[in-house]
XYZ file of C-alpha atoms in Angstrom:
534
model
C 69.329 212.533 111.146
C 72.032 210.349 112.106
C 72.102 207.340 114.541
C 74.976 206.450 116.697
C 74.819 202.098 116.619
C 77.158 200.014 119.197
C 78.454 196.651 117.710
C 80.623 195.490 120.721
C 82.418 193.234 119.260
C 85.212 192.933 122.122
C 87.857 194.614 120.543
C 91.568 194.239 121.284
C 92.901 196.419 123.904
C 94.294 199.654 122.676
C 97.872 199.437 121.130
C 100.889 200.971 123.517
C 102.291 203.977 122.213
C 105.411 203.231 120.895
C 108.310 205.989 120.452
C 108.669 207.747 117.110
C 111.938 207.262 114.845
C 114.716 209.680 115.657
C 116.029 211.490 112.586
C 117.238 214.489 111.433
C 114.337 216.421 109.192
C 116.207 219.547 107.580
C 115.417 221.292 104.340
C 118.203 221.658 101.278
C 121.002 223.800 103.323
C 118.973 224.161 106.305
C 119.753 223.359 109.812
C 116.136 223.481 111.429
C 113.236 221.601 109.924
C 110.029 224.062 109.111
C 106.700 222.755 108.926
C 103.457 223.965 107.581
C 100.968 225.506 108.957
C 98.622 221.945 107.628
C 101.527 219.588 108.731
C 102.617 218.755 112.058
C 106.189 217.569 112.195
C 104.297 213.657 113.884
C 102.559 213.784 110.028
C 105.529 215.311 108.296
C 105.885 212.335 105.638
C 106.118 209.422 107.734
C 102.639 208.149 106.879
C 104.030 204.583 106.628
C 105.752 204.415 109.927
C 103.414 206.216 112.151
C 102.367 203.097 114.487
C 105.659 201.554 114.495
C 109.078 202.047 116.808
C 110.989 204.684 114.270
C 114.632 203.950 115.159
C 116.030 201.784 112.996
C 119.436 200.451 111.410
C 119.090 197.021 109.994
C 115.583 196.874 109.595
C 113.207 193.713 110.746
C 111.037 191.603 109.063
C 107.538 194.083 108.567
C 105.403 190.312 107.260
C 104.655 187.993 110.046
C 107.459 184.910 108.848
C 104.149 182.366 108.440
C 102.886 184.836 105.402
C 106.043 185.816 103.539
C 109.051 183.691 102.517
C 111.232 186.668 101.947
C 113.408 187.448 104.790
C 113.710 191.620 104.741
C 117.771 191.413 105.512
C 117.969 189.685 101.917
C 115.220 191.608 100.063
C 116.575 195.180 100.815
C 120.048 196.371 100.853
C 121.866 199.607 100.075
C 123.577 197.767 97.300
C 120.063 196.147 95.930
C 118.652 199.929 96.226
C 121.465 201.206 94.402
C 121.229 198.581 91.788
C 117.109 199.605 91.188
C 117.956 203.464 90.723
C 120.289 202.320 88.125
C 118.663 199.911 86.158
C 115.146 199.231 87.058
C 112.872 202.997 88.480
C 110.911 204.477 86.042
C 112.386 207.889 86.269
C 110.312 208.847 82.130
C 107.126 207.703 83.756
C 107.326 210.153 86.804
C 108.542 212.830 84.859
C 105.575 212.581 82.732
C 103.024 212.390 84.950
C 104.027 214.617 87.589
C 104.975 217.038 84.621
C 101.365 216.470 82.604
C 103.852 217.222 79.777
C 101.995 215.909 76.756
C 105.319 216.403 74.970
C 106.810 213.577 76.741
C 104.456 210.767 75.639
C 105.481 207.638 73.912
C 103.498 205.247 72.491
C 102.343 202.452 74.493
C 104.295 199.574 75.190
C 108.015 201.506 74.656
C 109.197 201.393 78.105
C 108.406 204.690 78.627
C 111.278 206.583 77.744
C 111.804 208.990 74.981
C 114.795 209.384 72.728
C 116.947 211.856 74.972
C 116.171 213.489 78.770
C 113.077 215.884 78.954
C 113.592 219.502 79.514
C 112.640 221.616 81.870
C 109.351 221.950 82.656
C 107.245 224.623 84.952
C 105.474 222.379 86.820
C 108.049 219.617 87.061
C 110.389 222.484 88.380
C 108.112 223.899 91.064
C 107.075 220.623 92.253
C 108.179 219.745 95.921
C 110.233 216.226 96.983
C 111.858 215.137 100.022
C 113.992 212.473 100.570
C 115.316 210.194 103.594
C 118.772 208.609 103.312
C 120.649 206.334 105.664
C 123.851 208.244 106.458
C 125.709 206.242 109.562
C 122.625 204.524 110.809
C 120.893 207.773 111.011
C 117.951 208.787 108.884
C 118.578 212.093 107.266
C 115.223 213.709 105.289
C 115.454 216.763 103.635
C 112.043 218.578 102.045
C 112.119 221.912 99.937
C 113.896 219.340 96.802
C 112.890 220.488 93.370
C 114.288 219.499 89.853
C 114.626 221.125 86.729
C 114.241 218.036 84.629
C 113.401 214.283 84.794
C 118.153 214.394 83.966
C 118.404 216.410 87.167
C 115.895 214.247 89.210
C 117.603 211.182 87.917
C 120.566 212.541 89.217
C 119.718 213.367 92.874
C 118.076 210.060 92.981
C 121.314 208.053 92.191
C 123.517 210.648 94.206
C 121.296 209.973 97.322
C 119.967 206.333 96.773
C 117.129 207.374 98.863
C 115.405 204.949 101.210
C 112.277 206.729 101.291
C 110.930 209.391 98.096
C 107.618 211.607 99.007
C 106.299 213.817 96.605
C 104.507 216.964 97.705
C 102.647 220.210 95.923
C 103.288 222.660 93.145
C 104.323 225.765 94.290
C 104.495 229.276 93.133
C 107.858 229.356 93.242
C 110.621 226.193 93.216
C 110.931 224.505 96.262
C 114.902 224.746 96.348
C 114.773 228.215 96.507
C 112.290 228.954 99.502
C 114.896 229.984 101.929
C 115.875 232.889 99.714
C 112.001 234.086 99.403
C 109.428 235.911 101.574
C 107.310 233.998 103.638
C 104.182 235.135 101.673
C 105.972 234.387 98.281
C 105.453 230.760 99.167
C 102.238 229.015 98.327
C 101.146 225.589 97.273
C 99.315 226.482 93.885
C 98.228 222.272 92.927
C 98.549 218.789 94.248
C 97.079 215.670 93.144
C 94.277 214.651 95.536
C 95.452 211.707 97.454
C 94.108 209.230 99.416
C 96.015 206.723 102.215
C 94.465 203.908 103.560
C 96.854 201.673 105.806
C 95.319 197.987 107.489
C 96.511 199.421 110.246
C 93.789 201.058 111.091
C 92.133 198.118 110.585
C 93.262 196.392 113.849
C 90.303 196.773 116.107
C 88.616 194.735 113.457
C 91.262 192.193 111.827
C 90.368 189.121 113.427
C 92.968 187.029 111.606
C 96.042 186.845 114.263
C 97.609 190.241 112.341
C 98.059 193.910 114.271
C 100.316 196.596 113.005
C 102.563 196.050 110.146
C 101.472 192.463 109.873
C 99.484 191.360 107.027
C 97.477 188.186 105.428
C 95.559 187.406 102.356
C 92.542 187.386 104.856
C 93.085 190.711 106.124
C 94.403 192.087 102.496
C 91.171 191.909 101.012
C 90.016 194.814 103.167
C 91.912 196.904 100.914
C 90.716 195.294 97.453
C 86.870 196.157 99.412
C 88.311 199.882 99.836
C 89.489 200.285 96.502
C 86.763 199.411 94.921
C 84.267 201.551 97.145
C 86.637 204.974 97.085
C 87.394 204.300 92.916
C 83.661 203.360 92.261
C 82.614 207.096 94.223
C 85.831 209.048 92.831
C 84.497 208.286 89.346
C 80.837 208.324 89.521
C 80.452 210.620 92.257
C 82.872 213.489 91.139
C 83.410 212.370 87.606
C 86.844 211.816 87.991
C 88.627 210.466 85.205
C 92.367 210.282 85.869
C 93.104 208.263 88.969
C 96.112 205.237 89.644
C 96.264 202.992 92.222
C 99.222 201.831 93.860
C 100.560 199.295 96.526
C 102.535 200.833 99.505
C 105.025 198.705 99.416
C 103.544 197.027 102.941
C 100.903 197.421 104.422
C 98.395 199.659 102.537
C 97.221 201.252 99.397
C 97.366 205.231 97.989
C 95.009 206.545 95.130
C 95.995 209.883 93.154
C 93.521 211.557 91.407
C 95.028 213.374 88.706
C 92.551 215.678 87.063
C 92.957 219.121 86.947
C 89.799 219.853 88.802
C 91.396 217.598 91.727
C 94.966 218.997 91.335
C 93.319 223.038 91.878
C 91.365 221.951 94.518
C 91.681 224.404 97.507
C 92.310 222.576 101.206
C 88.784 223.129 101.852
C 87.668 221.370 98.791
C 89.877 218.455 99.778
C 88.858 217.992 103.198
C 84.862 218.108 101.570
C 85.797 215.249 99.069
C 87.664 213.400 101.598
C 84.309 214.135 104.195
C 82.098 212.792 101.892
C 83.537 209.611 102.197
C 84.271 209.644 106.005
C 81.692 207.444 107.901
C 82.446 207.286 112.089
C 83.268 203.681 112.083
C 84.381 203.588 115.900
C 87.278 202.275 117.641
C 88.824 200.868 120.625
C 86.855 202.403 123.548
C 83.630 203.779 121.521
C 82.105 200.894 119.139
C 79.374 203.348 118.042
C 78.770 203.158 114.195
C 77.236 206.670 113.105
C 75.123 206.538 109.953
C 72.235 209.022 108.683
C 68.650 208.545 107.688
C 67.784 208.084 105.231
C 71.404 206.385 104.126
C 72.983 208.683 101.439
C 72.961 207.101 98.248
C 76.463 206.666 98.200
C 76.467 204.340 101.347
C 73.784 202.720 99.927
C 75.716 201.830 96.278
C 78.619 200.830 99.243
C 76.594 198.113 100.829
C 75.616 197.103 98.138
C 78.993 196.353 96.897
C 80.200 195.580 100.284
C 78.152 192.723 101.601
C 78.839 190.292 99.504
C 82.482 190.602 99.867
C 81.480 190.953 103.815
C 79.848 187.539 103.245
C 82.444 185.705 101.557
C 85.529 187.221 103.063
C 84.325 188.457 106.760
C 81.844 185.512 108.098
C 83.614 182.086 107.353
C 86.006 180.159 108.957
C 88.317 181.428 105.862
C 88.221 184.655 106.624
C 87.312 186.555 109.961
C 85.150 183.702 111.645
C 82.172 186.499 112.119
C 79.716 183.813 112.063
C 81.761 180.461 111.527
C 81.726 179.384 115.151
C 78.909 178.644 117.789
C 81.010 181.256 120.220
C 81.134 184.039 116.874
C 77.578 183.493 116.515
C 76.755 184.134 120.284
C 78.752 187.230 120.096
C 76.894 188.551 117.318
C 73.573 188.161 118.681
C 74.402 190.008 121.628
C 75.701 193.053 119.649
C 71.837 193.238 118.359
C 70.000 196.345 119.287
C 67.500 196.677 121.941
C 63.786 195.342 120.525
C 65.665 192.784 119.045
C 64.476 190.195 121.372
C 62.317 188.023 119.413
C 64.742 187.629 116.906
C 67.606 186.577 119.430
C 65.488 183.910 120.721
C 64.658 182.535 117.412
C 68.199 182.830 116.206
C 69.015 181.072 119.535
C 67.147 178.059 118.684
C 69.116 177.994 115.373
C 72.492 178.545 116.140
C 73.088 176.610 119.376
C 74.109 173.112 119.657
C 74.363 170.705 116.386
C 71.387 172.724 114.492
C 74.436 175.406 113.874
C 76.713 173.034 111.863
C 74.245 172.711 109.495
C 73.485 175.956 107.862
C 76.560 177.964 106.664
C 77.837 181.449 107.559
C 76.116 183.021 104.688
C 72.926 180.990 105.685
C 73.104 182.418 109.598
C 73.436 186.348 108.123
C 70.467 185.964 105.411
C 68.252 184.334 108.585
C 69.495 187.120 110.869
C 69.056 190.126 108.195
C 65.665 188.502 107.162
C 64.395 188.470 110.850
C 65.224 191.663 111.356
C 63.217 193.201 108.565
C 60.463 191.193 109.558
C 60.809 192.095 112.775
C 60.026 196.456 111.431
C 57.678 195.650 109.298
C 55.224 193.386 111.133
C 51.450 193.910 109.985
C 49.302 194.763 112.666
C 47.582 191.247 112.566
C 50.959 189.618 113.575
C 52.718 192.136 115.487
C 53.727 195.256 116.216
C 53.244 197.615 113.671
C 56.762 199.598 112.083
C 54.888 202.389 112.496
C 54.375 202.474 115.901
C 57.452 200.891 117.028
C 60.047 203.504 118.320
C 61.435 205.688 115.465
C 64.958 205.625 116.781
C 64.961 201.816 117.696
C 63.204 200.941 114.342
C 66.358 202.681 112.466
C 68.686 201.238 115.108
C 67.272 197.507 114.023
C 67.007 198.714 110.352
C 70.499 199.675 109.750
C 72.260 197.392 112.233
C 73.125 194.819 109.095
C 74.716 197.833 107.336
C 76.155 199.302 110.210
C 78.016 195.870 110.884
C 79.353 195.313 107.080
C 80.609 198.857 107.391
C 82.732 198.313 110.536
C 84.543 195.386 109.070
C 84.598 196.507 105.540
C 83.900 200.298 105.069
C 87.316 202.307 103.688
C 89.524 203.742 106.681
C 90.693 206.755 105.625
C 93.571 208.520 106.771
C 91.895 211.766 106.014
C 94.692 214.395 107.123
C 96.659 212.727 103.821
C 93.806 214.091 101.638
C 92.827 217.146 103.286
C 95.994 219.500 102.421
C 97.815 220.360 99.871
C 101.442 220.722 101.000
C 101.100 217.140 102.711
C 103.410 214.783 100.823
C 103.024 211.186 100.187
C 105.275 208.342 99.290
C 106.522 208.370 95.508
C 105.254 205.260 93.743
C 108.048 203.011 91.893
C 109.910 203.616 95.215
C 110.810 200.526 97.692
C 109.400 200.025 100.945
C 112.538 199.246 103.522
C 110.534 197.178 105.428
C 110.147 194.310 103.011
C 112.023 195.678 99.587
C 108.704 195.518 97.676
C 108.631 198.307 94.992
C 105.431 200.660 95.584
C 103.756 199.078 92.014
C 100.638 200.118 90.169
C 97.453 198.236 91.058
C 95.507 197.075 88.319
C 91.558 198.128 89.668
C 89.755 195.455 87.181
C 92.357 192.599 89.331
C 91.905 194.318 92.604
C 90.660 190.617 93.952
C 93.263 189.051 92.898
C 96.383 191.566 93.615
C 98.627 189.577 96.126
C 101.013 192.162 98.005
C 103.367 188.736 98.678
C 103.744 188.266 95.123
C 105.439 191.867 94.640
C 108.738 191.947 93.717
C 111.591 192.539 95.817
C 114.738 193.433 94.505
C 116.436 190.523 95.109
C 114.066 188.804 92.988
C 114.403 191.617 90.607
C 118.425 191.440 90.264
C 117.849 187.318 89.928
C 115.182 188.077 87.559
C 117.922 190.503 85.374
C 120.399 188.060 85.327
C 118.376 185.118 84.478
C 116.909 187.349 81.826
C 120.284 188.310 80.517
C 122.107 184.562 81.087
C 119.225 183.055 78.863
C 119.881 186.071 75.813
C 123.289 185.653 76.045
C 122.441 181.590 75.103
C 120.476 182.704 72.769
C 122.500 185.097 71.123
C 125.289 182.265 70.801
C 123.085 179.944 69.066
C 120.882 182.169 67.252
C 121.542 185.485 67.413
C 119.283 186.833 69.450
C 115.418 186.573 69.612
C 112.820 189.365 68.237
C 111.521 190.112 72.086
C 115.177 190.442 72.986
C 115.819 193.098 70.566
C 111.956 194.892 71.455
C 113.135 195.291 75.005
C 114.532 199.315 75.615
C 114.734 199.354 79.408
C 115.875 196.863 81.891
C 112.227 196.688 84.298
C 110.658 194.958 80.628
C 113.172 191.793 81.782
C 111.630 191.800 85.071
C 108.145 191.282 86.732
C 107.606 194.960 86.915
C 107.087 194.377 83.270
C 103.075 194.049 83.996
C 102.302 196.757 86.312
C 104.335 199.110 84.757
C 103.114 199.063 81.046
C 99.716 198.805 83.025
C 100.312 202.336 84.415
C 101.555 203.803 80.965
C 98.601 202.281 79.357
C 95.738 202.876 80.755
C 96.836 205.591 83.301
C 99.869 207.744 81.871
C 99.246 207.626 78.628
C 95.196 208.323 78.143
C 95.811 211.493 80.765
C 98.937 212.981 78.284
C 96.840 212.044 75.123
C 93.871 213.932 76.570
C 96.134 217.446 77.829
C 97.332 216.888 74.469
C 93.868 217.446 72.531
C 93.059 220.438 75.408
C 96.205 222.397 74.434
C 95.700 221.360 70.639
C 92.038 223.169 71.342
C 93.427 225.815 72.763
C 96.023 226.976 70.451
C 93.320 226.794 68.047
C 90.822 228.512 70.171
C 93.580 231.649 69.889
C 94.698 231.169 66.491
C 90.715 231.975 65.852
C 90.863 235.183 68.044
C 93.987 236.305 66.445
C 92.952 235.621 62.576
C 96.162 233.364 62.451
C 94.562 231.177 60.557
């Protein structure tokens, strides 16, 4: 059974619809762009710009000016981008992991790079990329890419100077040579499983001052509450092992799962996963929050993890105001369902007039969600009985608390990201060209504390390499050189990449090659036994 609850909370208006970026989309050698039968050109890799005006030359500010100190102009630059391809992207870390080369891992801690460029590799070879490059003010993005080798890749990469990388599937064939195969001969054979959620789909319930591509810490930590919701069911839920988080680079937050029971997973079996996770949270013109009954266990585990951080980051004056104001607090009562009128009028009592200043946010929800359990589960003596109240209005009162935390807290899912697999998705390490943020690991167990306005940008980054390399060059004239110095193999170790990225080799990259390592070890075993080649 599943009930339908309103919480009109008087959301904004709907958005305008605002024109989509001109650009030319053409594959390698191609004058016409092709899309998939799962991909509509509107979703064809522009994931990050889909609510936003798409022409651009010189691009504007994507922070509101109150919340970031970094003027975009000054944080991104062709010259700055060219200067990160060179020095500073992780090209041995990609290569690995999109690879699942076992072969290519290095310990822990070595900057991720091996002693010369990794060979060619099946999967690496057949795997799809696009890129978008800024040719004369006009955006040029070309699909059907594929590489050899993490040499070949690098070499594209600094040829182009992309603004934007996506990745897409495996195929059965390379990507690079689809033109010269049959249209059957075609077919995505794996793709990580890949989740997108973006705040702005949050807008209807960000009650902070931000819409669109604006951001805050207030509204922020409505993606540390998704995270930990979608990696807390990913794991326990479908015993997922190999999954890495990463910032977008603006505005939102991507999760690839990386197990090979994910990466085989046929369309259908994405859209399930992804399913299982949807919940109708409403929007604009349709408030209604649609949750069964009994609650699946899964929603339950997310309230439970979700109303506490609904609590202390939704009802206060510090975060959403929910409850922090006698107006809020009106406007919450009325959003009660019907039968609710006993506990309106005792909540009136409480929260009007100077009684209100004197219990707390948190105070107002425990009164409310206690008076509404009373309230359907009355003994006869007092009351109503639950069981004769109106099935359908008892659950309406019973899950109105959860229905609530879910609307402002529950994961938004862009869900046509996960369902296919031949839909691409932003490369991570990449730079956003919005703000000049690099698109860096986040590390789940400091979710709550991961501040998207203290990501680089690559000015920073270029002041942080020359400040790194001024103070060694001191030091190698009075001492020569320190022991870190001489520890450091690649240029992003001088920087503040420094902690996400060894983050990402060691407890993402490096655990997943380890384990394919041991499988193959197994196998090759497994046919040495068969064989007698003992």
């Amino acid at each position: 059974m599943t009930t339908a609850l309103s919480l009109d909370d008087n959301a904004a208006e709907p958005k305008s619809i605002l024109r989509k970026r001109e650009r030319r989309v053409i594959e390698e050698d191609d004058d016409e762009p092709q899309l998939s039968e799962c991909q509509t050109e509107e979703e064809d890799l522009m994931e990050e710009d889909k609510h936003e005006e798409k022409k651009i030359v010189s691009p504007e500010p994507a922070l509101k000016p109150a919340q970031s100190s970094v003027n975009s102009a000054d944080a991104f630059s062709p010259e700055l981008l060219r200067m990160y391809y060179s020095r500073l992207f992780p090209y041995h870390f990609l290569y690995s992991w999109l690879s699942y080369d076992a072969s290519s891992l290095v310990p822990s801690g070595g900057g991720g790079s091996s002693s010369k460029m990794s060979s060619s590799n099946s999967i690496f070879s057949r795997r799809e990329f696009s890129m978008t490059s800024l040719i004369g003010g006009d955006e040029i993005y070309i699909r059907y890419q594929s590489f050899k080798s993490e040499a070949e890749l690098q070499s594209a990469i600094m040829a182009k100077s992309p603004i934007k990388i996506d990745i897409g599937a495996v195929y059965n064939n390379a990507p690079k040579d689809k033109k010269a195969l049959a249209p059957n001969a075609f077919k995505p054979e794996q793709r990580e499983l890949v989740f997108d959620i973006d705040l702005t789909d949050y807008d209807e319930v960000r009650n902070c001052g931000c819409s669109g591509a604006s951001i805050c810490t207030k509204c922020w930590t409505s993606m540390s509450m998704a995270i930990k919701v979608m990696d807390k069911g990913l794991r326990n839920d479908f015993g997922f092992k190999h999954m890495s988080w990463f910032y977008s680079g603006r505005r939102g937050v991507h999760c690839w799962v990386c197990d090979e029971s994910a990466r085989e997973l046929p369309d259908a079996g994405r859209s399930a996963v992804a399913s299982y996770f949807e919940v109708m949270l409403g929007n604009d013109k349709n408030n209604n929050v649609v949750l069964s009954h009994p609650l699946h266990p899964m929603l339950s585990r997310a309230y439970s993890m979700l109303e506490p951080l609904f609590i202390k980051h939704v009802l206060p004056e510090s975060g959403h105001g929910l409850l922090a104001t006698e107006e809020s607090c009106m406007k919450m009562l009325k959003m009660l369902p019907p039968g609710t009128d006993s506990v309106v009028n005792a909540l009136l009592k409480e929260w009007k007039g100077q009684k209100s200043s004197k219990t707390t946010p948190a105070e107002k929800w425990h009164s409310l969600t206690k008076k509404l359990n009373e309230l359907t589960r009355k003994s006869p003596s007092k009351g109503k009985s639950a069981n004769t109240m109106d099935s359908k209005k008892r659950i309406s009162i019973e899950q109105f608390p959860i229905a609530t935390v879910f609307r402002y807290t529950y994961p938004r899912l862009d869900i046509n990201v996960s369902k296919c697999q031949n839909h691409l998705l932003k490369s991570p390490f990449c730079v956003h060209p919005k703000t000049g943020r690099v698109c860096v690991p986040i590390d789940i167990s400091q979710v709550d504390t991961f501040d998207p306005f203290a990501v680089p940008t690559l000015a920073q980054l270029m002041q942080e390499l020359d400040e790194y390399e001024a103070k060694q060059k001191a030091s190698e004239e009075t001492e020569g050189g320190s022991t870190e110095t001489r520890k450091v193999q690649h240029d992003w170790q001088k920087t503040s990449l420094k902690v996400p990225f060894e983050h990402f080799q060691k407890t993402f990259l490096t655990p997943m090659l380890k384990e394919l390592r041991r499988e193959q070890r197994a196998e090759q075993e497994e046919r040495a036994a068969v064989m007698g080649d003992f």
